[in-house]
GROMACS .gro file of N, CA, C and O in nm:
model
  460
    1GLN      N    1   1.549  -0.715   1.302
    1GLN     CA    2   1.563  -0.635   1.182
    1GLN      C    3   1.425  -0.589   1.136
    1GLN      O    4   1.334  -0.669   1.127
    2VAL      N    5   1.413  -0.462   1.110
    2VAL     CA    6   1.286  -0.407   1.064
    2VAL      C    7   1.265  -0.443   0.918
    2VAL      O    8   1.355  -0.425   0.835
    3GLN      N    9   1.147  -0.490   0.886
    3GLN     CA   10   1.121  -0.533   0.749
    3GLN      C   11   0.973  -0.518   0.717
    3GLN      O   12   0.887  -0.538   0.803
    4LEU      N   13   0.946  -0.483   0.592
    4LEU     CA   14   0.809  -0.477   0.541
    4LEU      C   15   0.798  -0.574   0.424
    4LEU      O   16   0.882  -0.571   0.333
    5VAL      N   17   0.696  -0.658   0.425
    5VAL     CA   18   0.679  -0.757   0.319
    5VAL      C   19   0.537  -0.746   0.264
    5VAL      O   20   0.440  -0.770   0.337
    6GLU      N   21   0.529  -0.713   0.134
    6GLU     CA   22   0.399  -0.701   0.069
    6GLU      C   23   0.359  -0.835   0.007
    6GLU      O   24   0.445  -0.916  -0.030
    7SER      N   25   0.229  -0.852  -0.008
    7SER     CA   26   0.176  -0.969  -0.077
    7SER      C   27   0.037  -0.934  -0.129
    7SER      O   28  -0.020  -0.832  -0.091
    8GLY      N   29  -0.014  -1.022  -0.216
    8GLY     CA   30  -0.151  -1.004  -0.263
    8GLY      C   31  -0.164  -0.952  -0.404
    8GLY      O   32  -0.276  -0.943  -0.456
    9GLY      N   33  -0.054  -0.917  -0.467
    9GLY     CA   34  -0.062  -0.870  -0.604
    9GLY      C   35  -0.093  -0.983  -0.701
    9GLY      O   36  -0.096  -1.100  -0.664
   10GLY      N   37  -0.117  -0.946  -0.826
   10GLY     CA   38  -0.144  -1.048  -0.927
   10GLY      C   39  -0.208  -0.987  -1.049
   10GLY      O   40  -0.213  -0.865  -1.066
   11LEU      N   41  -0.260  -1.075  -1.133
   11LEU     CA   42  -0.328  -1.035  -1.256
   11LEU      C   43  -0.479  -1.036  -1.230
   11LEU      O   44  -0.533  -1.137  -1.181
   12VAL      N   45  -0.545  -0.929  -1.266
   12VAL     CA   46  -0.690  -0.919  -1.244
   12VAL      C   47  -0.752  -0.850  -1.365
   12VAL      O   48  -0.688  -0.766  -1.429
   13GLN      N   49  -0.874  -0.887  -1.396
   13GLN     CA   50  -0.944  -0.824  -1.508
   13GLN      C   51  -0.996  -0.685  -1.468
   13GLN      O   52  -1.023  -0.660  -1.349
   14PRO      N   53  -1.014  -0.598  -1.564
   14PRO     CA   54  -1.075  -0.467  -1.533
   14PRO      C   55  -1.208  -0.485  -1.461
   14PRO      O   56  -1.288  -0.571  -1.497
   15GLY      N   57  -1.227  -0.403  -1.359
   15GLY     CA   58  -1.347  -0.414  -1.277
   15GLY      C   59  -1.332  -0.506  -1.158
   15GLY      O   60  -1.419  -0.509  -1.070
   16GLY      N   61  -1.223  -0.580  -1.154
   16GLY     CA   62  -1.200  -0.674  -1.044
   16GLY      C   63  -1.143  -0.607  -0.920
   16GLY      O   64  -1.125  -0.486  -0.916
   17SER      N   65  -1.115  -0.690  -0.820
   17SER     CA   66  -1.065  -0.642  -0.692
   17SER      C   67  -0.943  -0.721  -0.649
   17SER      O   68  -0.927  -0.838  -0.686
   18LEU      N   69  -0.860  -0.657  -0.570
   18LEU     CA   70  -0.747  -0.722  -0.505
   18LEU      C   71  -0.730  -0.659  -0.367
   18LEU      O   72  -0.763  -0.542  -0.347
   19ARG      N   73  -0.677  -0.738  -0.275
   19ARG     CA   74  -0.640  -0.684  -0.145
   19ARG      C   75  -0.491  -0.709  -0.122
   19ARG      O   76  -0.448  -0.825  -0.120
   20LEU      N   77  -0.419  -0.604  -0.107
   20LEU     CA   78  -0.276  -0.614  -0.078
   20LEU      C   79  -0.254  -0.611   0.072
   20LEU      O   80  -0.328  -0.545   0.146
   21SER      N   81  -0.152  -0.684   0.115
   21SER     CA   82  -0.114  -0.685   0.256
   21SER      C   83   0.031  -0.643   0.270
   21SER      O   84   0.113  -0.670   0.183
   22CYS      N   85   0.059  -0.579   0.381
   22CYS     CA   86   0.196  -0.539   0.414
   22CYS      C   87   0.221  -0.581   0.558
   22CYS      O   88   0.165  -0.521   0.651
   23ALA      N   89   0.302  -0.683   0.574
   23ALA     CA   90   0.334  -0.733   0.707
   23ALA      C   91   0.464  -0.671   0.756
   23ALA      O   92   0.566  -0.677   0.687
   24ALA      N   93   0.457  -0.613   0.874
   24ALA     CA   94   0.574  -0.548   0.931
   24ALA      C   95   0.634  -0.635   1.040
   24ALA      O   96   0.561  -0.689   1.124
   25SER      N   97   0.764  -0.647   1.039
   25SER     CA   98   0.832  -0.722   1.145
   25SER      C   99   0.845  -0.630   1.267
   25SER      O  100   0.873  -0.512   1.252
   26GLY      N  101   0.820  -0.684   1.382
   26GLY     CA  102   0.829  -0.601   1.501
   26GLY      C  103   0.705  -0.517   1.521
   26GLY      O  104   0.621  -0.505   1.433
   27SER      N  105   0.692  -0.459   1.636
   27SER     CA  106   0.571  -0.385   1.671
   27SER      C  107   0.586  -0.234   1.656
   27SER      O  108   0.489  -0.161   1.675
   28ALA      N  109   0.703  -0.186   1.618
   28ALA     CA  110   0.725  -0.042   1.613
   28ALA      C  111   0.634   0.028   1.513
   28ALA      O  112   0.590   0.141   1.535
   29PHE      N  113   0.601  -0.042   1.405
   29PHE     CA  114   0.523   0.023   1.301
   29PHE      C  115   0.382   0.056   1.347
   29PHE      O  116   0.317   0.143   1.290
   30ARG      N  117   0.332  -0.015   1.447
   30ARG     CA  118   0.193   0.010   1.488
   30ARG      C  119   0.176   0.149   1.549
   30ARG      O  120   0.064   0.196   1.561
   31TYR      N  121   0.287   0.212   1.585
   31TYR     CA  122   0.280   0.345   1.644
   31TYR      C  123   0.305   0.454   1.543
   31TYR      O  124   0.319   0.572   1.580
   32ASN      N  125   0.313   0.415   1.416
   32ASN     CA  126   0.352   0.510   1.312
   32ASN      C  127   0.256   0.509   1.194
   32ASN      O  128   0.187   0.411   1.169
   33THR      N  129   0.257   0.621   1.123
   33THR     CA  130   0.183   0.629   0.998
   33THR      C  131   0.245   0.535   0.896
   33THR      O  132   0.367   0.523   0.886
   34MET      N  133   0.158   0.468   0.822
   34MET     CA  134   0.202   0.379   0.714
   34MET      C  135   0.135   0.425   0.585
   34MET      O  136   0.026   0.483   0.588
   35ASP      N  137   0.198   0.395   0.474
   35ASP     CA  138   0.137   0.433   0.348
   35ASP      C  139   0.170   0.336   0.236
   35ASP      O  140   0.263   0.257   0.246
   36TRP      N  141   0.087   0.342   0.134
   36TRP     CA  142   0.107   0.266   0.011
   36TRP      C  143   0.142   0.363  -0.100
   36TRP      O  144   0.082   0.471  -0.113
   37HIS      N  145   0.237   0.322  -0.183
   37HIS     CA  146   0.276   0.396  -0.302
   37HIS      C  147   0.270   0.300  -0.420
   37HIS      O  148   0.266   0.178  -0.401
   38ARG      N  149   0.274   0.355  -0.538
   38ARG     CA  150   0.282   0.270  -0.656
   38ARG      C  151   0.368   0.336  -0.763
   38ARG      O  152   0.382   0.458  -0.765
   39GLN      N  153   0.423   0.251  -0.847
   39GLN     CA  154   0.505   0.301  -0.956
   39GLN      C  155   0.477   0.221  -1.082
   39GLN      O  156   0.498   0.099  -1.084
   40ALA      N  157   0.429   0.290  -1.184
   40ALA     CA  158   0.404   0.227  -1.312
   40ALA      C  159   0.530   0.242  -1.398
   40ALA      O  160   0.610   0.332  -1.377
   41PRO      N  161   0.546   0.153  -1.496
   41PRO     CA  162   0.664   0.160  -1.583
   41PRO      C  163   0.678   0.298  -1.646
   41PRO      O  164   0.582   0.351  -1.702
   42GLY      N  165   0.796   0.356  -1.637
   42GLY     CA  166   0.822   0.485  -1.699
   42GLY      C  167   0.765   0.604  -1.625
   42GLY      O  168   0.774   0.717  -1.674
   43LYS      N  169   0.708   0.581  -1.507
   43LYS     CA  170   0.648   0.690  -1.430
   43LYS      C  171   0.711   0.700  -1.293
   43LYS      O  172   0.774   0.606  -1.243
   44GLN      N  173   0.691   0.815  -1.230
   44GLN     CA  174   0.743   0.834  -1.095
   44GLN      C  175   0.656   0.761  -0.994
   44GLN      O  176   0.536   0.738  -1.016
   45ARG      N  177   0.717   0.726  -0.882
   45ARG     CA  178   0.642   0.664  -0.774
   45ARG      C  179   0.545   0.768  -0.717
   45ARG      O  180   0.580   0.884  -0.699
   46GLU      N  181   0.423   0.724  -0.689
   46GLU     CA  182   0.322   0.815  -0.639
   46GLU      C  183   0.255   0.760  -0.514
   46GLU      O  184   0.243   0.638  -0.498
   47LEU      N  185   0.212   0.851  -0.429
   47LEU     CA  186   0.143   0.814  -0.307
   47LEU      C  187   0.001   0.769  -0.339
   47LEU      O  188  -0.070   0.836  -0.413
   48VAL      N  189  -0.040   0.658  -0.281
   48VAL     CA  190  -0.173   0.604  -0.304
   48VAL      C  191  -0.264   0.634  -0.185
   48VAL      O  192  -0.373   0.688  -0.202
   49ALA      N  193  -0.219   0.595  -0.066
   49ALA     CA  194  -0.303   0.611   0.052
   49ALA      C  195  -0.217   0.612   0.177
   49ALA      O  196  -0.107   0.555   0.179
   50VAL      N  197  -0.269   0.676   0.282
   50VAL     CA  198  -0.198   0.692   0.408
   50VAL      C  199  -0.291   0.653   0.522
   50VAL      O  200  -0.411   0.681   0.517
   51ILE      N  201  -0.234   0.590   0.624
   51ILE     CA  202  -0.312   0.561   0.744
   51ILE      C  203  -0.226   0.591   0.866
   51ILE      O  204  -0.111   0.548   0.874
   52THR      N  205  -0.283   0.668   0.959
   52THR     CA  206  -0.210   0.703   1.081
   52THR      C  207  -0.218   0.589   1.182
   52THR      O  208  -0.293   0.492   1.163
   53SER      N  209  -0.143   0.601   1.288
   53SER     CA  210  -0.145   0.498   1.391
   53SER      C  211  -0.283   0.485   1.453
   53SER      O  212  -0.323   0.377   1.497
   54GLY      N  213  -0.359   0.594   1.452
   54GLY     CA  214  -0.493   0.592   1.509
   54GLY      C  215  -0.602   0.554   1.411
   54GLY      O  216  -0.719   0.547   1.448
   55GLY      N  217  -0.564   0.528   1.287
   55GLY     CA  218  -0.661   0.484   1.187
   55GLY      C  219  -0.713   0.592   1.095
   55GLY      O  220  -0.798   0.565   1.010
   56GLY      N  221  -0.665   0.715   1.110
   56GLY     CA  222  -0.704   0.819   1.016
   56GLY      C  223  -0.648   0.790   0.878
   56GLY      O  224  -0.536   0.740   0.865
   57THR      N  225  -0.725   0.821   0.775
   57THR     CA  226  -0.683   0.785   0.639
   57THR      C  227  -0.689   0.904   0.545
   57THR      O  228  -0.763   1.000   0.567
   58ASN      N  229  -0.611   0.893   0.440
   58ASN     CA  230  -0.616   0.991   0.333
   58ASN      C  231  -0.575   0.921   0.204
   58ASN      O  232  -0.501   0.821   0.208
   59TYR      N  233  -0.625   0.973   0.091
   59TYR     CA  234  -0.604   0.906  -0.037
   59TYR      C  235  -0.566   1.005  -0.145
   59TYR      O  236  -0.600   1.124  -0.140
   60GLN      N  237  -0.499   0.952  -0.246
   60GLN     CA  238  -0.484   1.027  -0.370
   60GLN      C  239  -0.625   1.054  -0.421
   60GLN      O  240  -0.709   0.963  -0.424
   61ASP      N  241  -0.650   1.179  -0.457
   61ASP     CA  242  -0.788   1.217  -0.492
   61ASP      C  243  -0.850   1.128  -0.599
   61ASP      O  244  -0.969   1.092  -0.590
   62SER      N  245  -0.774   1.090  -0.698
   62SER     CA  246  -0.829   1.013  -0.810
   62SER      C  247  -0.864   0.869  -0.770
   62SER      O  248  -0.934   0.800  -0.844
   63LEU      N  249  -0.815   0.824  -0.653
   63LEU     CA  250  -0.839   0.687  -0.610
   63LEU      C  251  -0.943   0.678  -0.499
   63LEU      O  252  -0.988   0.567  -0.465
   64ARG      N  253  -0.979   0.792  -0.445
   64ARG     CA  254  -1.075   0.793  -0.335
   64ARG      C  255  -1.207   0.730  -0.381
   64ARG      O  256  -1.259   0.762  -0.487
   65GLY      N  257  -1.259   0.640  -0.301
   65GLY     CA  258  -1.382   0.572  -0.335
   65GLY      C  259  -1.362   0.434  -0.394
   65GLY      O  260  -1.450   0.348  -0.385
   66ARG      N  261  -1.247   0.410  -0.454
   66ARG     CA  262  -1.217   0.276  -0.507
   66ARG      C  263  -1.118   0.200  -0.419
   66ARG      O  264  -1.123   0.078  -0.411
   67PHE      N  265  -1.027   0.273  -0.356
   67PHE     CA  266  -0.925   0.211  -0.272
   67PHE      C  267  -0.954   0.239  -0.125
   67PHE      O  268  -0.997   0.350  -0.090
   68THR      N  269  -0.925   0.142  -0.040
   68THR     CA  270  -0.942   0.158   0.104
   68THR      C  271  -0.820   0.104   0.177
   68THR      O  272  -0.783  -0.012   0.158
   69ILE      N  273  -0.760   0.188   0.258
   69ILE     CA  274  -0.645   0.146   0.339
   69ILE      C  275  -0.694   0.118   0.480
   69ILE      O  276  -0.782   0.186   0.533
   70SER      N  277  -0.638   0.013   0.541
   70SER     CA  278  -0.674  -0.022   0.678
   70SER      C  279  -0.554  -0.086   0.744
   70SER      O  280  -0.455  -0.116   0.679
   71ARG      N  281  -0.566  -0.105   0.874
   71ARG     CA  282  -0.455  -0.169   0.945
   71ARG      C  283  -0.508  -0.253   1.059
   71ARG      O  284  -0.614  -0.223   1.117
   72ASP      N  285  -0.431  -0.356   1.091
   72ASP     CA  286  -0.460  -0.441   1.206
   72ASP      C  287  -0.333  -0.439   1.291
   72ASP      O  288  -0.237  -0.511   1.261
   73ASN      N  289  -0.332  -0.355   1.391
   73ASN     CA  290  -0.209  -0.338   1.471
   73ASN      C  291  -0.172  -0.466   1.548
   73ASN      O  292  -0.055  -0.490   1.575
   74ALA      N  293  -0.270  -0.545   1.581
   74ALA     CA  294  -0.240  -0.671   1.652
   74ALA      C  295  -0.159  -0.765   1.564
   74ALA      O  296  -0.081  -0.847   1.614
   75LYS      N  297  -0.180  -0.752   1.432
   75LYS     CA  298  -0.107  -0.836   1.338
   75LYS      C  299   0.009  -0.762   1.271
   75LYS      O  300   0.074  -0.819   1.183
   76ASN      N  301   0.030  -0.636   1.310
   76ASN     CA  302   0.136  -0.555   1.247
   76ASN      C  303   0.122  -0.556   1.095
   76ASN      O  304   0.221  -0.569   1.022
   77THR      N  305   0.000  -0.540   1.048
   77THR     CA  306  -0.027  -0.552   0.905
   77THR      C  307  -0.113  -0.435   0.858
   77THR      O  308  -0.207  -0.395   0.927
   78VAL      N  309  -0.078  -0.385   0.740
   78VAL     CA  310  -0.154  -0.280   0.673
   78VAL      C  311  -0.210  -0.339   0.544
   78VAL      O  312  -0.142  -0.417   0.476
   79TYR      N  313  -0.331  -0.301   0.510
   79TYR     CA  314  -0.398  -0.355   0.392
   79TYR      C  315  -0.433  -0.243   0.294
   79TYR      O  316  -0.451  -0.127   0.333
   80LEU      N  317  -0.446  -0.282   0.168
   80LEU     CA  318  -0.499  -0.192   0.067
   80LEU      C  319  -0.602  -0.270  -0.014
   80LEU      O  320  -0.565  -0.360  -0.091
   81GLN      N  321  -0.727  -0.238   0.007
   81GLN     CA  322  -0.835  -0.300  -0.071
   81GLN      C  323  -0.857  -0.215  -0.196
   81GLN      O  324  -0.882  -0.095  -0.186
   82MET      N  325  -0.847  -0.279  -0.310
   82MET     CA  326  -0.861  -0.209  -0.438
   82MET      C  327  -0.978  -0.268  -0.515
   82MET      O  328  -0.979  -0.387  -0.546
   83ASN      N  329  -1.077  -0.186  -0.543
   83ASN     CA  330  -1.197  -0.229  -0.615
   83ASN      C  331  -1.209  -0.157  -0.748
   83ASN      O  332  -1.143  -0.054  -0.770
   84SER      N  333  -1.292  -0.211  -0.833
   84SER     CA  334  -1.316  -0.150  -0.965
   84SER      C  335  -1.185  -0.115  -1.035
   84SER      O  336  -1.167  -0.003  -1.085
   85LEU      N  337  -1.097  -0.209  -1.037
   85LEU     CA  338  -0.963  -0.183  -1.091
   85LEU      C  339  -0.966  -0.153  -1.240
   85LEU      O  340  -1.049  -0.207  -1.315
   86LYS      N  341  -0.875  -0.065  -1.279
   86LYS     CA  342  -0.865  -0.020  -1.417
   86LYS      C  343  -0.724  -0.052  -1.470
   86LYS      O  344  -0.630  -0.064  -1.391
   87PRO      N  345  -0.709  -0.062  -1.601
   87PRO     CA  346  -0.576  -0.088  -1.656
   87PRO      C  347  -0.471   0.013  -1.609
   87PRO      O  348  -0.354  -0.023  -1.590
   88GLU      N  349  -0.512   0.136  -1.587
   88GLU     CA  350  -0.417   0.238  -1.542
   88GLU      C  351  -0.373   0.219  -1.397
   88GLU      O  352  -0.284   0.289  -1.349
   89ASP      N  353  -0.434   0.125  -1.326
   89ASP     CA  354  -0.388   0.091  -1.191
   89ASP      C  355  -0.270  -0.006  -1.194
   89ASP      O  356  -0.214  -0.038  -1.088
   90THR      N  357  -0.237  -0.054  -1.311
   90THR     CA  358  -0.124  -0.145  -1.324
   90THR      C  359   0.004  -0.077  -1.278
   90THR      O  360   0.040   0.031  -1.326
   91ALA      N  361   0.072  -0.141  -1.183
   91ALA     CA  362   0.192  -0.082  -1.124
   91ALA      C  363   0.250  -0.180  -1.022
   91ALA      O  364   0.186  -0.279  -0.987
   92THR      N  365   0.369  -0.148  -0.976
   92THR     CA  366   0.422  -0.216  -0.859
   92THR      C  367   0.383  -0.133  -0.737
   92THR      O  368   0.404  -0.011  -0.735
   93TYR      N  369   0.325  -0.200  -0.639
   93TYR     CA  370   0.274  -0.132  -0.520
   93TYR      C  371   0.371  -0.158  -0.404
   93TYR      O  372   0.411  -0.272  -0.379
   94TYR      N  373   0.405  -0.050  -0.336
   94TYR     CA  374   0.502  -0.056  -0.227
   94TYR      C  375   0.440  -0.007  -0.097
   94TYR      O  376   0.368   0.093  -0.094
   95CYS      N  377   0.476  -0.075   0.009
   95CYS     CA  378   0.439  -0.033   0.143
   95CYS      C  379   0.556   0.047   0.201
   95CYS      O  380   0.673   0.015   0.176
   96HIS      N  381   0.525   0.148   0.281
   96HIS     CA  382   0.628   0.234   0.339
   96HIS      C  383   0.590   0.273   0.481
   96HIS      O  384   0.471   0.295   0.512
   97GLY      N  385   0.691   0.282   0.563
   97GLY     CA  386   0.673   0.333   0.699
   97GLY      C  387   0.802   0.395   0.747
   97GLY      O  388   0.910   0.365   0.697
   98LYS      N  389   0.789   0.484   0.842
   98LYS     CA  390   0.907   0.549   0.898
   98LYS      C  391   0.909   0.522   1.048
   98LYS      O  392   0.811   0.549   1.118
   99VAL      N  393   1.018   0.467   1.095
   99VAL     CA  394   1.034   0.435   1.237
   99VAL      C  395   1.161   0.500   1.287
   99VAL      O  396   1.267   0.480   1.228
  100TYR      N  397   1.148   0.577   1.392
  100TYR     CA  398   1.262   0.648   1.451
  100TYR      C  399   1.338   0.727   1.345
  100TYR      O  400   1.461   0.729   1.342
  101GLY      N  401   1.262   0.789   1.252
  101GLY     CA  402   1.322   0.873   1.151
  101GLY      C  403   1.383   0.801   1.033
  101GLY      O  404   1.438   0.864   0.943
  102VAL      N  405   1.373   0.671   1.030
  102VAL     CA  406   1.430   0.593   0.920
  102VAL      C  407   1.318   0.542   0.831
  102VAL      O  408   1.219   0.486   0.880
  103ASP      N  409   1.333   0.561   0.699
  103ASP     CA  410   1.234   0.514   0.603
  103ASP      C  411   1.255   0.366   0.572
  103ASP      O  412   1.368   0.323   0.547
  104TYR      N  413   1.145   0.293   0.572
  104TYR     CA  414   1.148   0.152   0.534
  104TYR      C  415   1.050   0.129   0.421
  104TYR      O  416   0.936   0.179   0.424
  105TRP      N  417   1.096   0.052   0.322
  105TRP     CA  418   1.014   0.016   0.206
  105TRP      C  419   1.010  -0.135   0.192
  105TRP      O  420   1.109  -0.204   0.216
  106GLY      N  421   0.894  -0.184   0.147
  106GLY     CA  422   0.887  -0.324   0.111
  106GLY      C  423   0.947  -0.345  -0.027
  106GLY      O  424   0.987  -0.251  -0.095
  107GLN      N  425   0.949  -0.470  -0.069
  107GLN     CA  426   1.010  -0.505  -0.198
  107GLN      C  427   0.915  -0.479  -0.314
  107GLN      O  428   0.956  -0.480  -0.430
  108GLY      N  429   0.788  -0.457  -0.283
  108GLY     CA  430   0.689  -0.431  -0.386
  108GLY      C  431   0.614  -0.555  -0.429
  108GLY      O  432   0.666  -0.667  -0.422
  109THR      N  433   0.491  -0.535  -0.471
  109THR     CA  434   0.409  -0.644  -0.526
  109THR      C  435   0.344  -0.593  -0.654
  109THR      O  436   0.292  -0.481  -0.659
  110GLN      N  437   0.351  -0.674  -0.758
  110GLN     CA  438   0.304  -0.632  -0.890
  110GLN      C  439   0.153  -0.651  -0.902
  110GLN      O  440   0.101  -0.759  -0.871
  111VAL      N  441   0.087  -0.548  -0.949
  111VAL     CA  442  -0.055  -0.554  -0.981
  111VAL      C  443  -0.071  -0.526  -1.130
  111VAL      O  444  -0.025  -0.422  -1.179
  112THR      N  445  -0.132  -0.618  -1.200
  112THR     CA  446  -0.156  -0.602  -1.343
  112THR      C  447  -0.304  -0.615  -1.370
  112THR      O  448  -0.366  -0.715  -1.334
  113VAL      N  449  -0.361  -0.511  -1.430
  113VAL     CA  450  -0.504  -0.510  -1.462
  113VAL      C  451  -0.518  -0.519  -1.614
  113VAL      O  452  -0.483  -0.425  -1.686
  114SER      N  453  -0.565  -0.632  -1.659
  114SER     CA  454  -0.571  -0.656  -1.803
  114SER      C  455  -0.673  -0.764  -1.832
  114SER      O  456  -0.693  -0.857  -1.753
  115SER      N  457  -0.737  -0.752  -1.948
  115SER     CA  458  -0.830  -0.855  -1.993
  115SER      C  459  -0.758  -0.957  -2.081
  115SER      O  460  -0.820  -1.053  -2.127
   0.00000   0.00000   0.00000
């Protein structure tokens, strides 16, 4: 069964860092683009960052320079390193991938940035 499981969220003070992980079951995801999205309360889900199977990356313009997406295909895992976190980064973060035309989403991991 194909599955994505996020981890690494939590409570962090403004200016702090977190690294989110997305573990994919099976090896199919390593051949596909993966991405991170986030959804804050009362807001639409938005794209955060994208990484291709070859390691090419792209980011939401407002997050470029603070967030870094990476992947370890040997571990079937995608990461999101988040630095200089701000209260407005508070959201549930979701991992997403598409395999054989089917969209897969993780359950989400909560990130709260607050003093």
